[in-house]
XYZ file of C-alpha atoms in Angstrom:
777
model
C 38.081 -83.107 -24.307
C 39.042 -80.784 -27.103
C 36.534 -78.116 -27.886
C 36.015 -77.066 -31.454
C 36.720 -73.398 -32.089
C 34.086 -71.539 -34.059
C 35.688 -69.264 -36.647
C 33.955 -66.036 -37.601
C 32.615 -65.717 -41.100
C 34.796 -63.873 -43.623
C 32.386 -60.926 -43.743
C 32.398 -60.577 -39.945
C 36.184 -60.841 -39.847
C 36.530 -58.239 -42.594
C 34.174 -55.849 -40.817
C 36.084 -56.283 -37.566
C 39.387 -55.670 -39.348
C 38.016 -52.506 -40.967
C 36.923 -51.211 -37.559
C 40.327 -51.967 -36.032
C 42.140 -50.363 -39.002
C 39.948 -47.290 -38.702
C 40.699 -46.926 -34.998
C 44.422 -47.351 -35.597
C 44.316 -44.791 -38.391
C 42.693 -42.236 -36.098
C 45.161 -42.947 -33.297
C 48.059 -42.285 -35.662
C 46.684 -38.807 -36.281
C 47.070 -38.004 -32.570
C 50.852 -37.847 -33.059
C 51.794 -34.114 -33.107
C 54.242 -34.842 -35.926
C 51.269 -35.785 -38.132
C 49.310 -32.587 -37.518
C 51.316 -30.408 -39.909
C 50.242 -32.642 -42.807
C 46.603 -31.519 -42.577
C 46.617 -28.667 -40.048
C 48.044 -25.212 -39.478
C 48.617 -23.293 -36.267
C 45.611 -21.006 -35.767
C 46.899 -17.457 -35.457
C 43.798 -16.055 -33.806
C 43.794 -18.515 -30.890
C 46.948 -19.226 -28.931
C 47.957 -22.892 -28.992
C 45.100 -23.979 -31.275
C 45.271 -25.785 -34.613
C 43.096 -25.449 -37.710
C 42.548 -28.765 -39.524
C 41.212 -29.324 -43.050
C 39.233 -32.533 -43.507
C 37.012 -34.218 -46.078
C 33.756 -35.874 -44.972
C 32.461 -39.099 -46.490
C 28.787 -40.038 -46.354
C 27.268 -36.547 -46.466
C 24.914 -35.469 -49.240
C 23.115 -32.287 -48.265
C 22.974 -29.169 -46.113
C 21.174 -31.027 -43.333
C 24.113 -33.457 -43.204
C 26.492 -30.512 -42.882
C 24.446 -29.072 -40.018
C 24.442 -32.456 -38.254
C 28.222 -32.708 -38.600
C 28.749 -29.177 -37.330
C 26.567 -29.847 -34.283
C 28.416 -33.108 -33.562
C 31.845 -31.484 -33.780
C 30.894 -28.428 -31.737
C 29.748 -30.722 -28.928
C 33.317 -32.049 -28.485
C 35.192 -30.238 -25.677
C 38.156 -28.368 -27.093
C 36.640 -27.704 -30.525
C 36.354 -23.930 -30.920
C 34.788 -23.503 -34.365
C 33.566 -25.577 -37.311
C 32.860 -24.688 -40.947
C 31.555 -27.350 -43.358
C 30.483 -26.984 -46.981
C 27.818 -29.404 -48.226
C 28.853 -28.793 -51.832
C 32.582 -29.556 -51.495
C 32.235 -32.016 -48.550
C 35.169 -30.206 -46.907
C 35.440 -28.671 -43.486
C 37.680 -26.613 -41.228
C 37.916 -27.472 -37.543
C 39.705 -25.255 -35.022
C 40.656 -27.241 -31.905
C 42.887 -27.064 -28.838
C 45.444 -29.869 -28.337
C 45.335 -29.186 -24.600
C 41.754 -30.486 -24.450
C 41.204 -32.842 -27.375
C 42.948 -34.809 -30.128
C 42.038 -35.412 -33.809
C 40.892 -38.968 -33.094
C 38.332 -37.680 -30.565
C 36.585 -35.144 -32.790
C 36.828 -37.476 -35.794
C 35.167 -40.237 -33.754
C 32.358 -37.833 -32.879
C 31.224 -37.752 -36.525
C 31.729 -41.495 -37.042
C 29.109 -42.100 -34.343
C 26.637 -40.452 -36.741
C 27.699 -42.682 -39.627
C 30.034 -40.223 -41.359
C 33.799 -40.420 -41.769
C 36.324 -37.572 -41.442
C 39.527 -37.896 -43.469
C 42.528 -35.526 -43.532
C 42.331 -33.359 -46.646
C 45.784 -34.501 -47.779
C 45.040 -38.215 -47.343
C 47.039 -40.119 -49.960
C 44.178 -42.579 -50.522
C 41.418 -39.970 -50.828
C 41.485 -40.040 -54.628
C 41.279 -43.834 -54.677
C 38.371 -43.778 -52.230
C 36.545 -41.315 -54.463
C 37.108 -43.607 -57.408
C 35.729 -46.528 -55.438
C 32.722 -44.460 -54.372
C 32.082 -43.512 -57.986
C 32.448 -47.156 -59.053
C 29.943 -48.322 -56.418
C 27.549 -45.583 -57.457
C 27.939 -46.687 -61.080
C 27.095 -50.307 -60.186
C 24.025 -49.248 -58.209
C 22.913 -47.075 -61.120
C 23.467 -49.914 -63.606
C 21.457 -52.414 -61.511
C 18.640 -49.898 -61.090
C 18.620 -49.168 -64.838
C 18.557 -52.844 -65.836
C 15.817 -53.743 -63.360
C 13.802 -50.651 -64.233
C 13.749 -51.591 -67.927
C 12.648 -55.143 -67.150
C 9.964 -54.029 -64.685
C 8.666 -51.465 -67.171
C 8.504 -54.229 -69.789
C 6.361 -56.326 -67.428
C 4.152 -53.344 -66.511
C 3.509 -52.230 -70.092
C 0.942 -54.977 -70.981
C -1.145 -54.074 -67.932
C -1.178 -50.397 -68.928
C -1.857 -50.912 -72.649
C -4.410 -53.743 -72.781
C -8.132 -53.186 -72.522
C -9.954 -54.427 -69.384
C -10.222 -58.178 -69.612
C -7.623 -58.362 -72.367
C -5.165 -60.085 -70.067
C -5.999 -62.809 -67.539
C -5.747 -62.269 -63.791
C -3.230 -65.125 -63.583
C -0.947 -63.393 -66.080
C -1.259 -60.065 -64.230
C -0.356 -61.838 -60.986
C 2.636 -63.528 -62.660
C 3.910 -60.214 -64.012
C 3.588 -58.670 -60.556
C 5.626 -61.486 -58.996
C 8.289 -61.063 -61.675
C 8.358 -57.311 -60.988
C 8.663 -57.966 -57.239
C 11.658 -60.250 -57.802
C 13.362 -57.673 -60.019
C 12.686 -54.940 -57.453
C 14.614 -56.793 -54.727
C 18.114 -55.901 -56.061
C 16.964 -52.311 -56.478
C 15.760 -52.055 -52.884
C 18.502 -54.036 -51.167
C 21.434 -52.885 -53.324
C 20.703 -49.717 -55.289
C 18.743 -48.054 -52.463
C 21.391 -48.829 -49.832
C 22.830 -45.275 -49.582
C 19.398 -43.750 -49.002
C 18.224 -46.412 -46.531
C 21.484 -46.443 -44.561
C 21.497 -42.665 -44.281
C 17.846 -42.597 -43.164
C 18.413 -45.300 -40.527
C 21.417 -43.383 -39.232
C 19.332 -40.223 -38.964
C 16.527 -41.999 -37.114
C 18.917 -43.699 -34.687
C 20.585 -40.362 -33.921
C 17.303 -38.406 -33.934
C 18.529 -36.240 -36.792
C 17.072 -35.131 -40.107
C 18.595 -35.153 -43.580
C 17.233 -35.018 -47.107
C 17.626 -38.787 -47.465
C 14.972 -39.429 -44.806
C 11.870 -38.465 -46.822
C 13.294 -40.201 -49.898
C 13.960 -43.424 -47.963
C 10.509 -43.283 -46.394
C 8.969 -42.938 -49.850
C 10.973 -45.903 -51.182
C 10.150 -48.105 -48.204
C 6.439 -47.304 -48.176
C 6.168 -47.850 -51.945
C 7.923 -51.218 -51.754
C 5.925 -52.407 -48.737
C 2.551 -51.355 -50.191
C 3.386 -52.903 -53.570
C 4.581 -56.130 -51.903
C 1.348 -56.400 -49.919
C -0.606 -55.849 -53.127
C 1.418 -58.635 -54.788
C 1.060 -61.126 -51.918
C -2.655 -60.353 -51.349
C -4.127 -59.351 -54.726
C -7.668 -59.528 -53.366
C -6.897 -57.357 -50.313
C -7.492 -53.631 -49.801
C -4.111 -52.818 -51.361
C -4.407 -55.311 -54.213
C -4.717 -52.596 -56.829
C -1.763 -50.570 -55.517
C 1.335 -52.109 -57.121
C 3.996 -49.573 -58.090
C 7.190 -51.532 -58.725
C 7.586 -49.678 -62.015
C 7.350 -46.317 -60.219
C 9.731 -47.506 -57.493
C 12.469 -48.692 -59.838
C 12.053 -45.650 -62.061
C 12.434 -42.992 -59.379
C 15.319 -44.913 -57.748
C 17.062 -44.858 -61.125
C 16.409 -41.137 -61.556
C 17.599 -40.329 -58.036
C 20.795 -42.352 -58.481
C 21.414 -40.714 -61.837
C 21.116 -37.280 -60.241
C 23.415 -38.235 -57.370
C 25.973 -39.774 -59.728
C 26.054 -36.593 -61.798
C 26.386 -34.522 -58.621
C 29.358 -36.693 -57.624
C 30.976 -36.141 -61.023
C 30.353 -32.404 -60.796
C 31.836 -32.187 -57.299
C 34.974 -34.015 -58.394
C 35.273 -31.765 -61.412
C 34.878 -28.482 -59.540
C 37.258 -29.665 -56.803
C 39.790 -30.700 -59.427
C 41.847 -27.555 -59.124
C 42.166 -27.943 -55.358
C 42.978 -31.641 -55.585
C 45.561 -30.990 -58.301
C 47.352 -28.484 -56.081
C 46.805 -30.337 -52.812
C 48.492 -33.571 -53.884
C 51.527 -32.197 -55.716
C 54.175 -32.779 -53.048
C 56.148 -36.049 -53.110
C 56.032 -38.465 -50.184
C 59.813 -38.978 -50.177
C 62.870 -37.016 -51.303
C 66.547 -37.850 -51.843
C 68.719 -35.869 -49.440
C 72.483 -35.410 -49.742
C 74.149 -36.828 -46.639
C 77.428 -35.585 -45.096
C 79.378 -38.301 -46.957
C 77.999 -37.057 -50.299
C 75.637 -40.008 -50.797
C 71.942 -39.577 -51.577
C 69.468 -41.130 -49.150
C 65.681 -41.319 -49.433
C 63.884 -39.674 -46.497
C 60.271 -38.774 -45.722
C 59.276 -35.255 -46.726
C 58.315 -34.620 -43.100
C 61.985 -34.970 -42.088
C 63.081 -32.349 -44.604
C 64.593 -29.258 -42.962
C 65.835 -25.840 -44.028
C 69.396 -26.095 -45.360
C 69.063 -29.666 -46.681
C 70.172 -30.328 -50.244
C 67.897 -32.600 -52.284
C 68.064 -34.170 -55.724
C 65.084 -33.658 -58.042
C 64.841 -35.781 -61.176
C 62.754 -35.078 -64.308
C 59.073 -35.771 -63.704
C 59.287 -35.190 -59.930
C 57.743 -32.394 -57.871
C 59.761 -30.077 -55.664
C 59.247 -30.611 -51.945
C 60.133 -27.105 -50.734
C 61.066 -23.576 -51.754
C 64.757 -23.385 -52.464
C 67.799 -22.344 -54.474
C 69.120 -24.362 -57.404
C 72.760 -25.272 -56.669
C 73.519 -27.401 -59.721
C 71.852 -28.459 -62.948
C 69.559 -26.859 -65.483
C 65.940 -27.663 -66.258
C 62.484 -26.365 -67.031
C 59.757 -26.307 -64.387
C 55.968 -26.234 -64.589
C 54.448 -23.706 -62.165
C 51.075 -23.434 -63.934
C 48.885 -24.427 -60.979
C 50.883 -22.276 -58.549
C 51.518 -19.036 -60.431
C 49.152 -19.170 -63.398
C 52.151 -19.199 -65.756
C 51.280 -21.766 -68.439
C 54.685 -21.711 -70.212
C 57.471 -23.897 -68.711
C 60.131 -21.739 -67.047
C 63.891 -22.241 -67.312
C 65.771 -22.712 -64.041
C 69.509 -23.070 -63.503
C 72.109 -22.655 -60.758
C 71.345 -19.503 -58.784
C 67.603 -19.458 -59.591
C 64.892 -20.086 -57.054
C 62.181 -22.721 -57.331
C 58.955 -23.208 -55.390
C 57.382 -26.208 -53.706
C 54.738 -28.000 -55.726
C 56.228 -27.120 -59.122
C 57.209 -29.968 -61.436
C 60.703 -30.600 -62.786
C 60.225 -31.289 -66.504
C 63.533 -31.901 -68.214
C 66.791 -32.110 -66.224
C 68.296 -33.215 -62.932
C 68.846 -30.420 -60.404
C 70.158 -30.081 -56.872
C 68.184 -27.741 -54.643
C 69.067 -26.264 -51.265
C 65.874 -25.971 -49.209
C 65.029 -22.499 -47.880
C 61.409 -22.978 -46.804
C 59.481 -26.121 -45.843
C 56.003 -26.963 -44.586
C 53.634 -24.120 -43.797
C 56.267 -21.487 -44.663
C 56.287 -22.357 -48.365
C 54.258 -20.472 -50.925
C 52.683 -23.796 -51.873
C 51.279 -24.261 -48.356
C 49.877 -20.732 -48.407
C 48.171 -21.393 -51.756
C 46.656 -24.612 -50.418
C 45.431 -22.793 -47.321
C 43.729 -20.125 -49.435
C 42.061 -22.673 -51.702
C 40.875 -24.794 -48.784
C 39.427 -21.718 -47.084
C 37.408 -21.004 -50.221
C 36.279 -24.630 -50.543
C 34.446 -24.645 -47.207
C 33.404 -21.004 -46.981
C 29.699 -20.284 -47.401
C 28.141 -17.352 -49.263
C 25.282 -15.474 -47.650
C 22.734 -17.179 -49.919
C 24.008 -20.636 -48.911
C 23.878 -19.689 -45.217
C 20.229 -18.719 -45.669
C 19.482 -22.141 -47.167
C 21.349 -23.806 -44.274
C 19.282 -21.876 -41.755
C 16.017 -23.204 -43.205
C 17.128 -26.695 -44.304
C 15.901 -28.686 -41.298
C 12.790 -26.565 -40.907
C 11.948 -27.316 -44.535
C 12.433 -31.065 -43.955
C 10.052 -30.975 -40.999
C 7.548 -29.149 -43.194
C 7.954 -31.853 -45.864
C 7.159 -34.631 -43.392
C 4.154 -32.724 -42.065
C 2.876 -32.033 -45.590
C 3.148 -35.717 -46.434
C 1.282 -36.693 -43.272
C -1.486 -34.149 -43.868
C -1.900 -35.354 -47.469
C -2.301 -38.935 -46.241
C -4.855 -37.865 -43.616
C -6.826 -35.900 -46.218
C -7.070 -38.795 -48.701
C -7.424 -41.642 -46.211
C -11.231 -41.585 -45.727
C -11.912 -41.872 -49.473
C -9.113 -44.260 -50.516
C -6.496 -45.473 -47.996
C -4.295 -47.074 -50.668
C -4.292 -43.923 -52.778
C -3.627 -41.845 -49.636
C -0.409 -43.787 -49.023
C 0.873 -43.192 -52.563
C -0.025 -39.487 -52.405
C 2.025 -39.206 -49.207
C 4.918 -40.976 -50.956
C 4.765 -38.575 -53.902
C 4.825 -35.574 -51.549
C 7.815 -37.011 -49.668
C 9.823 -37.469 -52.836
C 8.909 -34.395 -54.824
C 9.612 -31.958 -51.983
C 13.144 -33.137 -51.220
C 15.056 -29.811 -51.400
C 18.200 -31.121 -53.130
C 17.988 -28.572 -55.935
C 17.510 -25.743 -53.442
C 20.552 -26.762 -51.388
C 22.730 -27.130 -54.495
C 21.644 -23.902 -56.183
C 24.245 -21.561 -54.656
C 27.278 -23.698 -53.660
C 27.355 -25.669 -56.932
C 27.653 -22.476 -58.982
C 30.114 -20.812 -56.598
C 32.418 -23.829 -56.442
C 32.331 -24.336 -60.219
C 33.344 -20.697 -60.664
C 36.085 -20.904 -57.999
C 37.519 -24.014 -59.658
C 37.621 -22.317 -63.079
C 39.267 -19.222 -61.590
C 41.896 -21.333 -59.818
C 42.786 -23.110 -63.064
C 43.219 -19.690 -64.690
C 45.523 -18.362 -61.965
C 43.026 -16.545 -59.716
C 42.693 -17.776 -56.135
C 39.429 -17.052 -54.317
C 39.739 -16.550 -50.564
C 36.013 -16.185 -49.850
C 33.172 -17.474 -52.031
C 31.011 -14.604 -50.830
C 33.410 -12.250 -52.622
C 32.063 -13.553 -55.951
C 28.643 -12.247 -54.978
C 30.081 -8.897 -53.860
C 32.215 -8.506 -56.993
C 29.211 -8.806 -59.283
C 27.675 -5.626 -57.847
C 30.648 -3.220 -57.690
C 30.468 0.170 -59.426
C 33.892 1.605 -58.518
C 37.392 0.187 -58.961
C 40.336 1.753 -57.105
C 43.919 1.011 -58.161
C 47.168 1.362 -56.302
C 49.984 2.557 -58.581
C 53.265 0.897 -57.671
C 53.269 -2.788 -58.608
C 49.642 -2.603 -59.749
C 49.335 -0.201 -62.670
C 53.107 -0.380 -63.042
C 55.385 -3.392 -63.175
C 57.049 -4.278 -59.901
C 60.498 -3.934 -61.511
C 62.186 -0.511 -61.462
C 65.483 0.923 -62.573
C 67.588 3.307 -60.478
C 68.327 6.183 -62.883
C 69.771 8.814 -60.529
C 71.106 9.053 -56.972
C 71.296 12.346 -55.069
C 73.464 12.322 -51.931
C 74.505 14.730 -49.226
C 78.052 15.937 -49.025
C 80.564 13.285 -47.914
C 78.443 10.291 -49.025
C 79.113 8.545 -52.325
C 76.254 7.064 -54.423
C 77.769 3.591 -53.922
C 77.725 3.976 -50.127
C 74.153 5.257 -50.133
C 73.012 2.384 -52.333
C 74.718 -0.198 -50.108
C 73.167 1.232 -46.914
C 69.730 1.425 -48.512
C 70.001 -2.122 -49.901
C 71.038 -3.564 -46.532
C 67.799 -2.208 -45.084
C 65.695 -2.916 -48.180
C 66.501 -6.628 -48.227
C 64.187 -6.997 -45.203
C 61.161 -5.690 -47.145
C 59.058 -7.270 -49.900
C 57.984 -3.964 -51.423
C 58.824 -3.725 -55.162
C 60.981 -0.639 -54.553
C 62.945 -2.433 -51.851
C 63.533 -5.420 -54.120
C 64.757 -3.074 -56.853
C 67.308 -1.372 -54.557
C 68.594 -4.733 -53.338
C 68.927 -6.085 -56.888
C 70.685 -2.921 -58.091
C 73.136 -3.058 -55.178
C 73.898 -6.741 -55.854
C 74.636 -6.017 -59.518
C 76.953 -3.151 -58.601
C 78.719 -5.205 -55.914
C 79.138 -8.118 -58.308
C 80.698 -5.810 -60.920
C 83.384 -4.599 -58.493
C 83.899 -7.954 -56.776
C 82.521 -7.161 -53.309
C 79.281 -9.146 -53.324
C 80.204 -11.071 -50.182
C 80.644 -7.813 -48.248
C 77.184 -6.652 -49.291
C 75.483 -9.938 -48.411
C 77.243 -10.122 -45.033
C 76.029 -6.649 -44.027
C 73.052 -6.829 -41.658
C 70.395 -4.602 -40.208
C 68.869 -5.015 -36.756
C 65.594 -3.916 -35.174
C 63.985 -3.582 -38.599
C 60.393 -2.362 -38.637
C 58.185 -1.511 -41.597
C 55.357 1.000 -41.635
C 52.890 0.138 -44.367
C 52.837 2.740 -47.122
C 55.627 4.806 -45.533
C 58.911 2.938 -45.369
C 61.254 0.777 -43.345
C 63.668 1.619 -40.513
C 66.460 -0.205 -38.733
C 69.949 -0.075 -37.297
C 73.016 -0.671 -39.497
C 76.398 -1.721 -38.168
C 79.094 0.299 -39.972
C 82.699 -0.152 -38.902
C 81.664 -1.198 -35.432
C 79.313 1.752 -35.016
C 75.516 1.591 -35.095
C 73.641 3.942 -37.397
C 69.858 4.249 -37.227
C 68.429 4.835 -40.715
C 65.075 5.191 -42.457
C 64.217 4.315 -46.058
C 60.964 5.385 -47.666
C 58.928 8.315 -48.896
C 60.187 11.867 -48.791
C 57.743 12.724 -45.992
C 58.798 9.666 -43.974
C 62.486 10.641 -44.271
C 61.913 14.428 -44.186
C 63.868 14.658 -47.441
C 63.806 17.165 -50.311
C 61.678 16.480 -53.372
C 63.386 16.831 -56.743
C 61.657 18.035 -59.886
C 60.589 15.349 -62.332
C 58.097 12.527 -62.737
C 60.284 9.672 -61.512
C 59.453 7.791 -58.335
C 61.642 9.097 -55.483
C 62.739 7.099 -52.448
C 64.901 8.658 -49.746
C 67.375 7.482 -47.101
C 67.924 9.369 -43.839
C 69.591 8.942 -40.456
C 69.363 10.805 -37.153
C 71.422 13.642 -38.639
C 68.981 14.104 -41.503
C 68.753 13.369 -45.198
C 71.400 11.071 -46.730
C 70.258 10.287 -50.278
C 67.364 10.216 -52.712
C 67.006 7.518 -55.368
C 65.091 8.277 -58.535
C 63.518 5.161 -60.025
C 62.043 4.806 -63.483
C 58.961 2.627 -63.548
C 57.259 0.968 -66.487
C 53.489 0.894 -66.821
C 52.061 -2.568 -67.308
C 51.521 -3.169 -71.027
C 47.975 -4.430 -70.401
C 46.954 -1.602 -68.017
C 45.536 0.774 -70.651
C 43.428 -1.960 -72.289
C 42.121 -3.152 -68.902
C 41.121 0.396 -67.938
C 39.306 0.834 -71.255
C 37.397 -2.442 -70.762
C 36.369 -1.458 -67.237
C 35.101 1.894 -68.513
C 33.033 0.088 -71.148
C 31.403 -1.856 -68.296
C 30.299 1.465 -66.776
C 32.615 1.423 -63.759
C 34.174 4.462 -62.090
C 37.976 4.226 -61.902
C 40.285 5.902 -59.381
C 43.928 5.755 -58.254
C 45.142 6.012 -54.644
C 48.908 5.913 -54.113
C 51.498 6.831 -51.531
C 53.872 8.145 -54.190
C 54.319 11.800 -55.157
C 51.349 13.430 -56.863
C 53.313 14.174 -60.030
C 54.319 10.528 -60.554
C 50.798 9.297 -59.764
C 49.166 11.772 -62.140
C 51.540 10.856 -64.975
C 50.823 7.098 -64.726
C 47.060 7.584 -64.220
C 46.703 9.874 -67.230
C 48.706 7.496 -69.422
C 46.379 4.559 -68.666
C 43.246 6.721 -68.912
C 42.194 7.392 -65.297
C 41.302 11.006 -64.440
C 40.765 10.755 -60.668
C 44.206 10.127 -59.102
C 45.442 11.027 -55.601
C 49.049 10.851 -54.464
C 50.876 11.089 -51.124
C 48.232 8.894 -49.466
C 49.019 6.964 -46.301
C 47.315 3.589 -45.750
C 44.768 5.297 -43.522
C 44.168 8.012 -46.136
C 43.336 5.280 -48.646
C 40.975 3.603 -46.195
C 39.259 6.913 -45.388
C 38.755 7.624 -49.097
C 37.237 4.198 -49.750
C 34.943 4.497 -46.732
C 33.817 7.939 -47.922
C 32.850 6.479 -51.314
C 31.051 3.612 -49.583
C 29.131 6.110 -47.456
C 27.905 7.685 -50.710
C 26.427 4.310 -51.715
C 29.208 3.056 -53.966
C 30.344 -0.571 -54.040
C 34.146 -0.405 -54.156
C 36.723 -2.904 -55.382
C 40.364 -2.283 -54.445
C 43.291 -3.575 -56.520
C 46.653 -3.392 -54.734
C 49.883 -5.152 -53.871
C 48.335 -7.026 -50.941
C 50.885 -6.010 -48.308
C 51.167 -2.233 -47.852
C 47.516 -1.887 -48.860
C 46.308 -4.256 -46.121
C 43.875 -1.871 -44.363
C 42.161 -0.677 -47.545
C 42.043 -4.187 -49.019
C 40.245 -5.358 -45.883
C 37.924 -2.331 -45.865
C 36.822 -2.481 -49.505
C 33.714 -4.412 -50.537
C 35.946 -6.725 -52.572
C 39.709 -6.701 -53.129
C 42.398 -8.032 -55.455
C 46.101 -8.547 -54.808
C 48.673 -8.873 -57.570
C 52.229 -10.092 -57.770
C 54.053 -13.380 -57.363
C 56.074 -12.023 -54.452
C 52.965 -11.442 -52.360
C 53.122 -13.229 -48.986
C 49.766 -14.978 -49.246
C 49.439 -15.643 -45.523
C 49.474 -11.850 -44.904
C 47.166 -10.941 -47.753
C 43.832 -9.369 -46.864
C 42.558 -9.686 -50.426
C 39.516 -11.684 -51.490
C 41.170 -12.593 -54.806
C 44.842 -13.223 -55.522
C 46.096 -13.009 -59.114
C 48.857 -15.586 -58.907
C 50.828 -14.682 -62.020
C 50.302 -10.967 -61.488
C 48.640 -10.133 -64.852
C 46.163 -7.277 -64.554
C 44.366 -8.646 -67.625
C 42.672 -11.298 -65.439
C 40.696 -8.596 -63.629
C 38.018 -8.036 -66.290
C 37.307 -11.768 -66.986
C 37.040 -12.382 -63.239
C 34.513 -9.556 -62.910
C 32.477 -10.874 -65.861
C 32.587 -14.432 -64.493
C 31.311 -13.210 -61.098
C 28.340 -11.547 -62.810
C 27.640 -14.728 -64.750
C 27.888 -16.712 -61.509
C 25.308 -14.556 -59.764
C 22.969 -14.860 -62.750
C 23.261 -18.644 -62.668
C 22.739 -18.727 -58.880
C 19.549 -16.699 -59.300
C 18.427 -18.963 -62.150
C 19.003 -22.022 -59.968
C 17.125 -20.544 -57.020
C 14.208 -19.457 -59.215
C 14.016 -22.883 -60.831
C 14.118 -24.675 -57.457
C 11.412 -22.378 -56.060
C 9.158 -22.746 -59.126
C 9.632 -26.508 -59.140
C 8.534 -26.832 -55.517
C 5.699 -24.326 -55.928
C 4.308 -26.264 -58.897
C 4.911 -29.872 -57.887
C 3.938 -29.847 -54.206
C 0.253 -28.931 -54.887
C 0.106 -31.459 -57.752
C 1.461 -34.224 -55.526
C -0.818 -33.302 -52.612
C -3.881 -33.310 -54.891
C -2.973 -36.749 -56.241
C -2.128 -35.659 -59.794
C 1.579 -36.552 -59.556
C 2.406 -40.278 -59.324
C 5.462 -41.502 -57.431
C 7.544 -42.174 -60.537
C 6.884 -38.668 -61.845
C 7.818 -37.238 -58.433
C 11.141 -39.093 -58.541
C 11.750 -37.924 -62.094
C 10.963 -34.334 -61.162
C 13.251 -34.382 -58.137
C 16.153 -35.902 -60.095
C 15.707 -33.581 -63.064
C 15.550 -30.494 -60.838
C 18.887 -31.381 -59.213
C 20.341 -32.330 -62.582
C 19.307 -29.026 -64.116
C 20.922 -27.099 -61.258
C 24.165 -29.072 -61.617
C 24.340 -28.745 -65.412
C 23.592 -25.033 -65.180
C 26.433 -24.622 -62.675
C 28.829 -26.550 -64.910
C 28.594 -23.720 -67.438
C 30.887 -21.835 -65.059
C 33.648 -24.458 -65.093
C 35.213 -23.219 -68.331
C 38.562 -21.464 -68.016
C 38.675 -17.667 -68.231
C 39.119 -16.081 -71.649
C 41.653 -13.236 -71.464
C 41.697 -10.748 -74.341
C 45.138 -9.567 -75.398
C 45.853 -5.878 -74.855
């Protein structure tokens, strides 16, 4: 006998396939070759990785706390940071104990989904989420209008002006129209609440879902049994209205989040999936970007993005580096020029030899900085997080107490009072007040060429009263000119320059780059460039703020040399205002290079603007006092100290802080590491800055000092808007909770108030999303 096989329904089959696809997707992420796409090696913990992920299904601070608790419970997960505003998180984990699929599964058990931050389909999923939200909003709006039309005659007619049969018919029509609202439009709230109850967790959707469910059930009973105790309590109009308002608020929040995260998304998804690599036989073959290695030569056509940092070997074009350097004008690039990963080729075909790939590229460092900011939490947001679940418990208790108070006099009215309290006290506006404003500001700054490492720095920047500048590369341009070379007897200026350049090529300091460039130009003029580039230095070490030392190989003999300040090299100081850098060996002084430096054209105007804001301005530099005083006086700063070591700078800043000053430090980000980390807030300038080593809170990507004042003003505006949001949220709750508990606030008004409070917070934060306005010097 042949048995008939029962086929599963299409919906069951689709659900099963989605589950299987999800499990396979997570298993693929366990491959170590996939980790580099969304993770970096954690420097603080040996063998650990730091992964950036986006969470789907979360809506509030309580959701973020639930996710953090779930992830921390996984063995091998060391730390977790999640931002409720950006829906992004950073997970530090050990591959010896766990794998990405394990800690990602831990959040899926709670109904959420973790996705790698670089997921190619993330944008499409966000579009689908927005489309579903739009459909739910449209259904709620349509049904709300029809239900309100049916409810209007009951509200407007005099008693007895409409028959009981007609009232009953209108109620049944309203009940039918409420079904799509409850079972389609309310799905996100109900699903989230059921998930919380099943996992014994709390989120802000729980009181909202309880209010919706109770309202619908009470109104349905009143419709089915019009002569019963709940016959007079029919609130389908209130139900559909506050569902519409809540969905409208959530839809606008979704739009705002996508808008403020736009700068990060624009940078994050700039790399191509595949590149064309030149093979040994000269042919071009398409390979995955993950197989790209240092030394490979790739072809980049107009309209394509560059996959790595490299050197242009052939071709000429213009590239767009706006989102990476803040430079809005397309830049010309030809053979011999360097290009950076993530920039766009605009006009011509070029061949590029790859010098840096993956996490070593400047692009990867920019992405890391922006991701760090996207899930960091300011102190105000941490305070809200700390009280989020406690507040939700208080909301549920307040609703229960209101129902108990009103029950003896009118049980039906007691139920609706409890519903109003549940809805009106949902702390969405309170949880959005700080992160919405901070993220909107960070997104605007990123689009203007200012990267924010920590959101809390925006709060600190708004209260500073003292700004301290470094001189070299900060008040002055990081390009110098060698105007004079003094040498000891028996050493020619050309020899001294070659020895100094061989050592300087291992440093990123502006002076070192100048010596290397000058030596290359001289060697090119006399036809010995290859000899210069083949010279090497070994055992190179750099002391921040002092200089660099190493061992040169000259004619088969090793010579230990030092390059740096006069004190570091124990060299003579020559009269004059030029910057002086010396070279010395074990026998003593070899040479001194005098470098002419040019003050930034915008420096004087920036200093004047800062003075108008009432700030104290100071200069701390490691250069000679005469050179420091000359530059400081030219830009308009009276308090200038020279010959400062990195520790001298830190001691000076700490002394000002001890006097009660709030200090901002503006430096080059590398040699000023200790003082940048010790200041209340810090800025780093210069495109050559190694971002991974920067201790600064803000990085000015294009290096213009003129961005400093608009950033300071925007931080003050941000703090004002955060305070406005917090005050509004507090006043809203203080006013509406007593009204709801006393029965003066119906359910529809509670839903309207909750939605409008969140909407006001979001719209207020969006004022910060405008790009910075920089005044010309």
